[in-house]
mmCIF file of C-alpha atoms in Angstrom:
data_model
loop_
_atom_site.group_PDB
_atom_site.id
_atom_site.type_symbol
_atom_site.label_atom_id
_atom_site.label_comp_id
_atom_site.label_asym_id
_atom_site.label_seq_id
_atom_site.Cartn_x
_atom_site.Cartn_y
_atom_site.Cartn_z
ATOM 1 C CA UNK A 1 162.056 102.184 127.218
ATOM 2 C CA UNK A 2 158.994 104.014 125.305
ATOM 3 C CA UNK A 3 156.727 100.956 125.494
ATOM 4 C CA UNK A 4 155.017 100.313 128.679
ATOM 5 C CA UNK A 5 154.692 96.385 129.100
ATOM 6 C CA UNK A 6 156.863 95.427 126.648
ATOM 7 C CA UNK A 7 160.523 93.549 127.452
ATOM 8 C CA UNK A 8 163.363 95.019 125.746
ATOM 9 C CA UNK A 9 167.049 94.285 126.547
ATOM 10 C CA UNK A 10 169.732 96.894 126.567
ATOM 11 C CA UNK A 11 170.522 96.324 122.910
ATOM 12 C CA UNK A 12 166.938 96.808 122.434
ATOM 13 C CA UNK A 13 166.838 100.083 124.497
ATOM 14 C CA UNK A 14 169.469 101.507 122.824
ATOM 15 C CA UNK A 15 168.711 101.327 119.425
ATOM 16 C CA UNK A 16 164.702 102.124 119.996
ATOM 17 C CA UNK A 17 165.817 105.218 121.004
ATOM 18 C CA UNK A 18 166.990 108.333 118.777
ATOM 19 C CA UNK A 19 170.087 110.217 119.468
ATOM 20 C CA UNK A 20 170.392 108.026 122.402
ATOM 21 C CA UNK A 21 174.392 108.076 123.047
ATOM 22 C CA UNK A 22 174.251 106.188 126.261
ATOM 23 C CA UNK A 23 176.488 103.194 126.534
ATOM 24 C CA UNK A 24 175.654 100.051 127.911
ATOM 25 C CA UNK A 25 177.403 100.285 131.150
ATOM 26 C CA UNK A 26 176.322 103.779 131.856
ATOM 27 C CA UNK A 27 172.385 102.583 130.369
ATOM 28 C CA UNK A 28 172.732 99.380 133.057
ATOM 29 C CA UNK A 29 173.475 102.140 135.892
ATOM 30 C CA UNK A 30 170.782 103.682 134.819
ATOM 31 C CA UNK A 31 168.083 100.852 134.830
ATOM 32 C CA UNK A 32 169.350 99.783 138.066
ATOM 33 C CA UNK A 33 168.785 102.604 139.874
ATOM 34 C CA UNK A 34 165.151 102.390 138.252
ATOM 35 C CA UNK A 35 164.818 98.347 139.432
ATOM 36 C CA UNK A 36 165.601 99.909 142.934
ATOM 37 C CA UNK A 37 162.951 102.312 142.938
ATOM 38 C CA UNK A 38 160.334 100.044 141.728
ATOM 39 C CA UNK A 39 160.078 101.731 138.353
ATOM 40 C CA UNK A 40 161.502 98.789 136.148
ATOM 41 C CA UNK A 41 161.299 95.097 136.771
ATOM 42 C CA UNK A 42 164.031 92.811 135.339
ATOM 43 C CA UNK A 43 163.629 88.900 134.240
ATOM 44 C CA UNK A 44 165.822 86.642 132.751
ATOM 45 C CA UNK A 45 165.943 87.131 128.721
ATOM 46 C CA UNK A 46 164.202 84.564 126.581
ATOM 47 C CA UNK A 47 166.613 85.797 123.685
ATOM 48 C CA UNK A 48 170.020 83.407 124.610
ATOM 49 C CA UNK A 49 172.063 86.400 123.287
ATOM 50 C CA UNK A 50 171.130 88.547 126.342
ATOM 51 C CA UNK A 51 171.274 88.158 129.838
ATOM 52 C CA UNK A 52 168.543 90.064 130.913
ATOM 53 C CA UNK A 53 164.920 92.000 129.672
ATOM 54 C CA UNK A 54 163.905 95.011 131.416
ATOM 55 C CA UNK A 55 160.348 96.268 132.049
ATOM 56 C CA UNK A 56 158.373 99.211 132.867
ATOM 57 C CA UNK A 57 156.591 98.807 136.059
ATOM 58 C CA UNK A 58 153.254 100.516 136.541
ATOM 59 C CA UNK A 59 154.768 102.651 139.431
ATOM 60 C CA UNK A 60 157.435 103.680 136.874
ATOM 61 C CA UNK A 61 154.584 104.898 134.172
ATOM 62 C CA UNK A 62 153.078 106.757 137.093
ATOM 63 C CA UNK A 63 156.010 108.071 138.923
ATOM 64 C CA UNK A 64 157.020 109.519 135.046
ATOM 65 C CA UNK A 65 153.647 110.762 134.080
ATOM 66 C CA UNK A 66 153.547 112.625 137.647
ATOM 67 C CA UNK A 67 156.823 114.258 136.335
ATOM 68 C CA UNK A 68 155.494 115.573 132.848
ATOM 69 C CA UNK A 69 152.595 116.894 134.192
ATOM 70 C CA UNK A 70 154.378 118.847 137.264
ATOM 71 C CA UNK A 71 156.803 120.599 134.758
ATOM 72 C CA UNK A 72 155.396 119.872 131.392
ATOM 73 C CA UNK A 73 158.625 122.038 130.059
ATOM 74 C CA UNK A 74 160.654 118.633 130.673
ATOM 75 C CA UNK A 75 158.298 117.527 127.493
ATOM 76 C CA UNK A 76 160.820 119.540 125.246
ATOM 77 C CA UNK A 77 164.089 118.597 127.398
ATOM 78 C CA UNK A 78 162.997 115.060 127.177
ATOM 79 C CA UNK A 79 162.378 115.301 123.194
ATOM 80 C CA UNK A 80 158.611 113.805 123.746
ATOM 81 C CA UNK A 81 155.620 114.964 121.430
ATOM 82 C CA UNK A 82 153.181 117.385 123.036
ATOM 83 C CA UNK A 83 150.148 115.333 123.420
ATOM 84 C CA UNK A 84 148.208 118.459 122.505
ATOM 85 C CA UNK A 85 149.988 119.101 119.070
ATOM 86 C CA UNK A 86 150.964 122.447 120.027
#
């Protein structure tokens, strides 16, 4: 879930992200843990061939941004770009 504001469901989320191995059921664990922190929000899909569409929240965004730039090491564990092309 790369793209702040956007609705993806977990087909979606898994193939938007590379070398992502996570199954569903362990990826749904995931993003509810996240929807009880306040970092994702959840609706009802407008796609009929999934349930549900999951969201970044803006408390998610910030809450993850506080994280990069308190360690910015987790950059290369997390397999982002360094915004600084280094």
């Amino acid at each position: 879930m790369n793209k702040i504001g956007t609705w993806l469901n977990l087909r979606q989320i898994t193939t938007g992200t590379p070398g992502s191995d996570l199954n569903r059921d362990r990826l749904k664990k995931i993003i509810d843990s996240f929807i009880a922190k306040g970092f994702v929000e959840v609706r009802d899909s407008e796609n009929p061939k999934a349930k549900f569409e999951y969201r970044i929240t803006d408390k998610g965004k910030s809450s993850f941004r506080k994280c990069i730039d308190f360690d910015p090491d987790i950059r290369f564990v997390l397999g982002l770009r360094d915004p600084k092309g280094v």
